[in-house]
PDB file of C-alpha atoms in Angstrom:
ATOM      1  CA  UNK A 291      -0.561  -0.008   0.110  1.00  0.00           C
ATOM      2  CA  UNK A 292       1.679   3.549  -0.539  1.00  0.00           C
ATOM      3  CA  UNK A 293      -0.243   7.075   1.110  1.00  0.00           C
ATOM      4  CA  UNK A 294       0.465   9.692  -1.595  1.00  0.00           C
ATOM      5  CA  UNK A 295      -0.878  12.645  -3.447  1.00  0.00           C
ATOM      6  CA  UNK A 296      -2.312  11.385  -7.041  1.00  0.00           C
ATOM      7  CA  UNK A 297      -0.542  14.791  -7.973  1.00  0.00           C
ATOM      8  CA  UNK A 298       2.317  13.557  -6.887  1.00  0.00           C
ATOM      9  CA  UNK A 299       2.450   9.472  -7.546  1.00  0.00           C
ATOM     10  CA  UNK A 300       5.729   7.516  -6.236  1.00  0.00           C
ATOM     11  CA  UNK A 301       5.560   5.095  -9.320  1.00  0.00           C
ATOM     12  CA  UNK A 302       8.205   5.084 -11.825  1.00  0.00           C
ATOM     13  CA  UNK A 303       6.648   6.092 -15.186  1.00  0.00           C
ATOM     14  CA  UNK A 304       4.727   3.825 -17.058  1.00  0.00           C
ATOM     15  CA  UNK A 305       4.923   0.866 -14.801  1.00  0.00           C
ATOM     16  CA  UNK A 306       1.237   0.767 -13.783  1.00  0.00           C
ATOM     17  CA  UNK A 307      -0.758  -1.536 -15.872  1.00  0.00           C
ATOM     18  CA  UNK A 308      -4.095  -0.256 -14.110  1.00  0.00           C
ATOM     19  CA  UNK A 309      -5.332   2.557 -12.234  1.00  0.00           C
ATOM     20  CA  UNK A 310      -9.084   3.261 -10.622  1.00  0.00           C
ATOM     21  CA  UNK A 311     -10.146   6.582  -9.361  1.00  0.00           C
ATOM     22  CA  UNK A 312     -13.854   5.986  -7.580  1.00  0.00           C
ATOM     23  CA  UNK A 313     -14.682   9.744  -6.214  1.00  0.00           C
ATOM     24  CA  UNK A 314     -11.514  11.512  -6.451  1.00  0.00           C
ATOM     25  CA  UNK A 315     -10.441  13.895  -9.426  1.00  0.00           C
ATOM     26  CA  UNK A 316     -13.843  16.227  -8.064  1.00  0.00           C
ATOM     27  CA  UNK A 317     -11.883  17.075  -4.530  1.00  0.00           C
ATOM     28  CA  UNK A 318      -9.069  18.323  -6.539  1.00  0.00           C
ATOM     29  CA  UNK A 319      -7.632  21.747  -7.128  1.00  0.00           C
ATOM     30  CA  UNK A 320      -6.123  20.833  -9.810  1.00  0.00           C
ATOM     31  CA  UNK A 321      -7.710  17.557 -11.440  1.00  0.00           C
ATOM     32  CA  UNK A 322      -5.082  18.002 -14.584  1.00  0.00           C
ATOM     33  CA  UNK A 323      -2.514  17.600 -12.995  1.00  0.00           C
ATOM     34  CA  UNK A 324      -3.568  14.320 -11.372  1.00  0.00           C
ATOM     35  CA  UNK A 325      -4.495  13.185 -14.703  1.00  0.00           C
ATOM     36  CA  UNK A 326      -1.347  13.860 -15.987  1.00  0.00           C
ATOM     37  CA  UNK A 327       0.190  12.070 -13.730  1.00  0.00           C
ATOM     38  CA  UNK A 328      -1.820   8.959 -14.176  1.00  0.00           C
ATOM     39  CA  UNK A 329      -0.476   9.299 -17.544  1.00  0.00           C
ATOM     40  CA  UNK A 330       3.096   9.111 -16.527  1.00  0.00           C
ATOM     41  CA  UNK A 331       2.532   5.959 -14.226  1.00  0.00           C
ATOM     42  CA  UNK A 332       0.544   4.016 -17.092  1.00  0.00           C
ATOM     43  CA  UNK A 333       2.306   1.769 -19.133  1.00  0.00           C
ATOM     44  CA  UNK A 334       1.215   2.234 -23.362  1.00  0.00           C
ATOM     45  CA  UNK A 335      -2.200   0.459 -23.339  1.00  0.00           C
ATOM     46  CA  UNK A 336      -2.771   0.417 -19.411  1.00  0.00           C
ATOM     47  CA  UNK A 337      -6.615   1.662 -18.837  1.00  0.00           C
ATOM     48  CA  UNK A 338      -7.853   3.964 -16.010  1.00  0.00           C
ATOM     49  CA  UNK A 339     -11.122   3.667 -14.524  1.00  0.00           C
ATOM     50  CA  UNK A 340     -12.283   6.817 -13.186  1.00  0.00           C
ATOM     51  CA  UNK A 341     -16.077   7.887 -11.684  1.00  0.00           C
ATOM     52  CA  UNK A 342     -16.678  12.085 -10.948  1.00  0.00           C
ATOM     53  CA  UNK A 343     -19.877  13.422 -10.053  1.00  0.00           C
ATOM     54  CA  UNK A 344     -21.951  15.067 -13.327  1.00  0.00           C
ATOM     55  CA  UNK A 345     -23.503  18.439 -13.711  1.00  0.00           C
ATOM     56  CA  UNK A 346     -22.074  21.817 -12.576  1.00  0.00           C
ATOM     57  CA  UNK A 347     -25.487  23.366 -12.123  1.00  0.00           C
ATOM     58  CA  UNK A 348     -26.396  21.049  -9.555  1.00  0.00           C
ATOM     59  CA  UNK A 349     -23.533  21.801  -7.504  1.00  0.00           C
ATOM     60  CA  UNK A 350     -24.727  23.028  -4.091  1.00  0.00           C
ATOM     61  CA  UNK A 351     -23.747  22.871  -0.073  1.00  0.00           C
ATOM     62  CA  UNK A 352     -24.026  19.019  -0.257  1.00  0.00           C
ATOM     63  CA  UNK A 353     -21.144  19.407  -2.964  1.00  0.00           C
ATOM     64  CA  UNK A 354     -19.333  22.135  -0.326  1.00  0.00           C
ATOM     65  CA  UNK A 355     -19.650  19.741   2.308  1.00  0.00           C
ATOM     66  CA  UNK A 356     -18.108  17.024   0.658  1.00  0.00           C
ATOM     67  CA  UNK A 357     -15.534  18.942  -0.687  1.00  0.00           C
ATOM     68  CA  UNK A 358     -15.924  18.897  -3.959  1.00  0.00           C
ATOM     69  CA  UNK A 359     -14.061  21.504  -6.251  1.00  0.00           C
ATOM     70  CA  UNK A 360     -16.724  20.619  -8.949  1.00  0.00           C
ATOM     71  CA  UNK A 361     -19.446  18.360 -10.274  1.00  0.00           C
ATOM     72  CA  UNK A 362     -18.232  17.546 -14.255  1.00  0.00           C
ATOM     73  CA  UNK A 363     -19.790  18.968 -17.922  1.00  0.00           C
ATOM     74  CA  UNK A 364     -20.831  17.114 -19.942  1.00  0.00           C
ATOM     75  CA  UNK A 365     -17.250  15.587 -21.731  1.00  0.00           C
ATOM     76  CA  UNK A 366     -15.417  18.154 -19.512  1.00  0.00           C
ATOM     77  CA  UNK A 367     -13.248  14.742 -18.238  1.00  0.00           C
ATOM     78  CA  UNK A 368     -12.827  13.018 -21.395  1.00  0.00           C
ATOM     79  CA  UNK A 369     -11.635  16.071 -22.678  1.00  0.00           C
ATOM     80  CA  UNK A 370      -9.097  17.172 -19.896  1.00  0.00           C
ATOM     81  CA  UNK A 371      -8.278  13.184 -20.126  1.00  0.00           C
ATOM     82  CA  UNK A 372      -7.187  13.416 -23.919  1.00  0.00           C
ATOM     83  CA  UNK A 373      -5.030  16.975 -23.125  1.00  0.00           C
ATOM     84  CA  UNK A 374      -3.141  15.024 -20.619  1.00  0.00           C
ATOM     85  CA  UNK A 375      -2.480  11.764 -23.272  1.00  0.00           C
ATOM     86  CA  UNK A 376      -4.928   9.883 -22.275  1.00  0.00           C
ATOM     87  CA  UNK A 377      -7.703   7.898 -24.783  1.00  0.00           C
ATOM     88  CA  UNK A 378     -11.227   7.528 -23.601  1.00  0.00           C
ATOM     89  CA  UNK A 379     -12.530   4.114 -24.383  1.00  0.00           C
ATOM     90  CA  UNK A 380     -15.671   4.492 -22.717  1.00  0.00           C
ATOM     91  CA  UNK A 381     -18.449   7.013 -20.736  1.00  0.00           C
ATOM     92  CA  UNK A 382     -21.325   5.867 -18.918  1.00  0.00           C
ATOM     93  CA  UNK A 383     -23.241   7.714 -16.759  1.00  0.00           C
ATOM     94  CA  UNK A 384     -24.245   6.185 -13.068  1.00  0.00           C
ATOM     95  CA  UNK A 385     -27.366   6.794 -10.842  1.00  0.00           C
ATOM     96  CA  UNK A 386     -29.352   7.187 -14.325  1.00  0.00           C
ATOM     97  CA  UNK A 387     -32.583   5.879 -12.814  1.00  0.00           C
ATOM     98  CA  UNK A 388     -33.246   7.991  -9.965  1.00  0.00           C
ATOM     99  CA  UNK A 389     -31.691  10.828 -11.476  1.00  0.00           C
ATOM    100  CA  UNK A 390     -34.551  12.632 -12.112  1.00  0.00           C
ATOM    101  CA  UNK A 391     -35.766  12.294  -7.854  1.00  0.00           C
ATOM    102  CA  UNK A 392     -31.303  13.533  -7.235  1.00  0.00           C
ATOM    103  CA  UNK A 393     -32.312  16.448  -9.834  1.00  0.00           C
ATOM    104  CA  UNK A 394     -35.384  17.677  -8.170  1.00  0.00           C
ATOM    105  CA  UNK A 395     -33.968  17.059  -4.598  1.00  0.00           C
ATOM    106  CA  UNK A 396     -30.945  19.676  -5.890  1.00  0.00           C
ATOM    107  CA  UNK A 397     -33.202  22.140  -7.175  1.00  0.00           C
ATOM    108  CA  UNK A 398     -35.420  21.937  -3.955  1.00  0.00           C
ATOM    109  CA  UNK A 399     -32.467  22.232  -1.552  1.00  0.00           C
ATOM    110  CA  UNK A 400     -31.604  25.602  -3.346  1.00  0.00           C
ATOM    111  CA  UNK A 401     -34.244  27.144  -2.904  1.00  0.00           C
ATOM    112  CA  UNK A 402     -35.599  25.819   0.640  1.00  0.00           C
ATOM    113  CA  UNK A 403     -31.902  26.195   2.369  1.00  0.00           C
ATOM    114  CA  UNK A 404     -30.387  28.463   0.140  1.00  0.00           C
ATOM    115  CA  UNK A 405     -30.219  30.812   3.557  1.00  0.00           C
ATOM    116  CA  UNK A 406     -29.381  28.194   6.263  1.00  0.00           C
ATOM    117  CA  UNK A 407     -26.532  28.531   8.284  1.00  0.00           C
ATOM    118  CA  UNK A 408     -23.435  26.652   7.125  1.00  0.00           C
ATOM    119  CA  UNK A 409     -24.243  24.125  10.573  1.00  0.00           C
ATOM    120  CA  UNK A 410     -27.940  23.679   9.257  1.00  0.00           C
ATOM    121  CA  UNK A 411     -26.534  23.030   6.208  1.00  0.00           C
ATOM    122  CA  UNK A 412     -23.925  20.258   7.829  1.00  0.00           C
ATOM    123  CA  UNK A 413     -27.003  18.729   9.353  1.00  0.00           C
ATOM    124  CA  UNK A 414     -29.240  18.813   6.352  1.00  0.00           C
ATOM    125  CA  UNK A 415     -26.434  16.897   4.913  1.00  0.00           C
ATOM    126  CA  UNK A 416     -26.285  14.029   7.331  1.00  0.00           C
ATOM    127  CA  UNK A 417     -29.286  13.540   7.320  1.00  0.00           C
ATOM    128  CA  UNK A 418     -30.045  13.100   3.556  1.00  0.00           C
ATOM    129  CA  UNK A 419     -26.988  10.230   3.883  1.00  0.00           C
ATOM    130  CA  UNK A 420     -28.674   8.651   6.754  1.00  0.00           C
ATOM    131  CA  UNK A 421     -32.145   8.624   4.878  1.00  0.00           C
ATOM    132  CA  UNK A 422     -30.871   7.421   1.472  1.00  0.00           C
ATOM    133  CA  UNK A 423     -27.924   4.569   3.052  1.00  0.00           C
ATOM    134  CA  UNK A 424     -29.393   1.437   2.173  1.00  0.00           C
ATOM    135  CA  UNK A 425     -32.925   2.854   0.780  1.00  0.00           C
ATOM    136  CA  UNK A 426     -35.440   0.706  -1.204  1.00  0.00           C
ATOM    137  CA  UNK A 427     -35.864   3.002  -4.137  1.00  0.00           C
ATOM    138  CA  UNK A 428     -31.905   3.115  -4.250  1.00  0.00           C
ATOM    139  CA  UNK A 429     -31.439  -0.712  -4.113  1.00  0.00           C
ATOM    140  CA  UNK A 430     -34.108  -1.193  -6.652  1.00  0.00           C
ATOM    141  CA  UNK A 431     -32.696   1.545  -8.893  1.00  0.00           C
ATOM    142  CA  UNK A 432     -29.080   0.043  -8.190  1.00  0.00           C
ATOM    143  CA  UNK A 433     -30.471  -3.329 -10.382  1.00  0.00           C
ATOM    144  CA  UNK A 434     -32.606  -1.781 -12.662  1.00  0.00           C
ATOM    145  CA  UNK A 435     -29.002  -0.059 -14.034  1.00  0.00           C
ATOM    146  CA  UNK A 436     -27.154  -3.402 -13.767  1.00  0.00           C
ATOM    147  CA  UNK A 437     -29.585  -4.769 -15.869  1.00  0.00           C
ATOM    148  CA  UNK A 438     -29.296  -1.939 -18.197  1.00  0.00           C
ATOM    149  CA  UNK A 439     -25.901  -2.004 -18.754  1.00  0.00           C
ATOM    150  CA  UNK A 440     -26.010  -5.939 -18.730  1.00  0.00           C
ATOM    151  CA  UNK A 441     -27.722  -5.537 -22.517  1.00  0.00           C
ATOM    152  CA  UNK A 442     -25.123  -3.176 -23.432  1.00  0.00           C
ATOM    153  CA  UNK A 443     -26.667  -0.004 -22.926  1.00  0.00           C
ATOM    154  CA  UNK A 444     -27.010   3.163 -21.024  1.00  0.00           C
ATOM    155  CA  UNK A 445     -28.629   5.906 -19.656  1.00  0.00           C
ATOM    156  CA  UNK A 446     -27.968   9.339 -21.575  1.00  0.00           C
ATOM    157  CA  UNK A 447     -27.853  11.253 -17.865  1.00  0.00           C
ATOM    158  CA  UNK A 448     -26.676  10.156 -14.181  1.00  0.00           C
ATOM    159  CA  UNK A 449     -25.593  11.340 -11.013  1.00  0.00           C
ATOM    160  CA  UNK A 450     -22.121  10.319 -11.834  1.00  0.00           C
ATOM    161  CA  UNK A 451     -19.947   9.697 -15.175  1.00  0.00           C
ATOM    162  CA  UNK A 452     -17.764   6.436 -15.388  1.00  0.00           C
ATOM    163  CA  UNK A 453     -14.908   6.866 -18.490  1.00  0.00           C
ATOM    164  CA  UNK A 454     -12.389   4.571 -19.089  1.00  0.00           C
ATOM    165  CA  UNK A 455      -9.277   5.424 -20.485  1.00  0.00           C
ATOM    166  CA  UNK A 456      -6.163   4.144 -22.139  1.00  0.00           C
ATOM    167  CA  UNK A 457      -3.155   5.239 -21.987  1.00  0.00           C
ATOM    168  CA  UNK A 458      -1.556   5.867 -25.426  1.00  0.00           C
ATOM    169  CA  UNK A 459       1.249   4.418 -27.110  1.00  0.00           C
TER     170      UNK A 459
END
């Protein structure tokens, strides 16, 4: 195991065959530096799987509480990855079945709680996380989404984007 900053990885150039970065890049002030490091340490043809939150218009106090620097626009991660020398092999959205409820909740929170104190916002986030963990709706949504993915389909929207990248030769 290694404890390191993703913007200063302690590996030699072109030595890794796979990297997984789940819910990481959105927390970094310089996500482009992280992508450049991933490219540096990946061997030619090696792959990285990256998952990030999407739709910057939904950025709110929940994201602030989670210390997100950003939510990604459609195609933004692929564009930044290409600039770092990573080719996008696949893009798909995750959380599509519950996206309408997620979108509505984000919009309602913005109206209802825009003047809430930081303490109240933290409490709202903690309550929301506790209420949605292991929820029936979430479980059913995941099952539905797995079935859709098994038949080779993906919904054109979601809460997160999964991107498979390949290091160019």
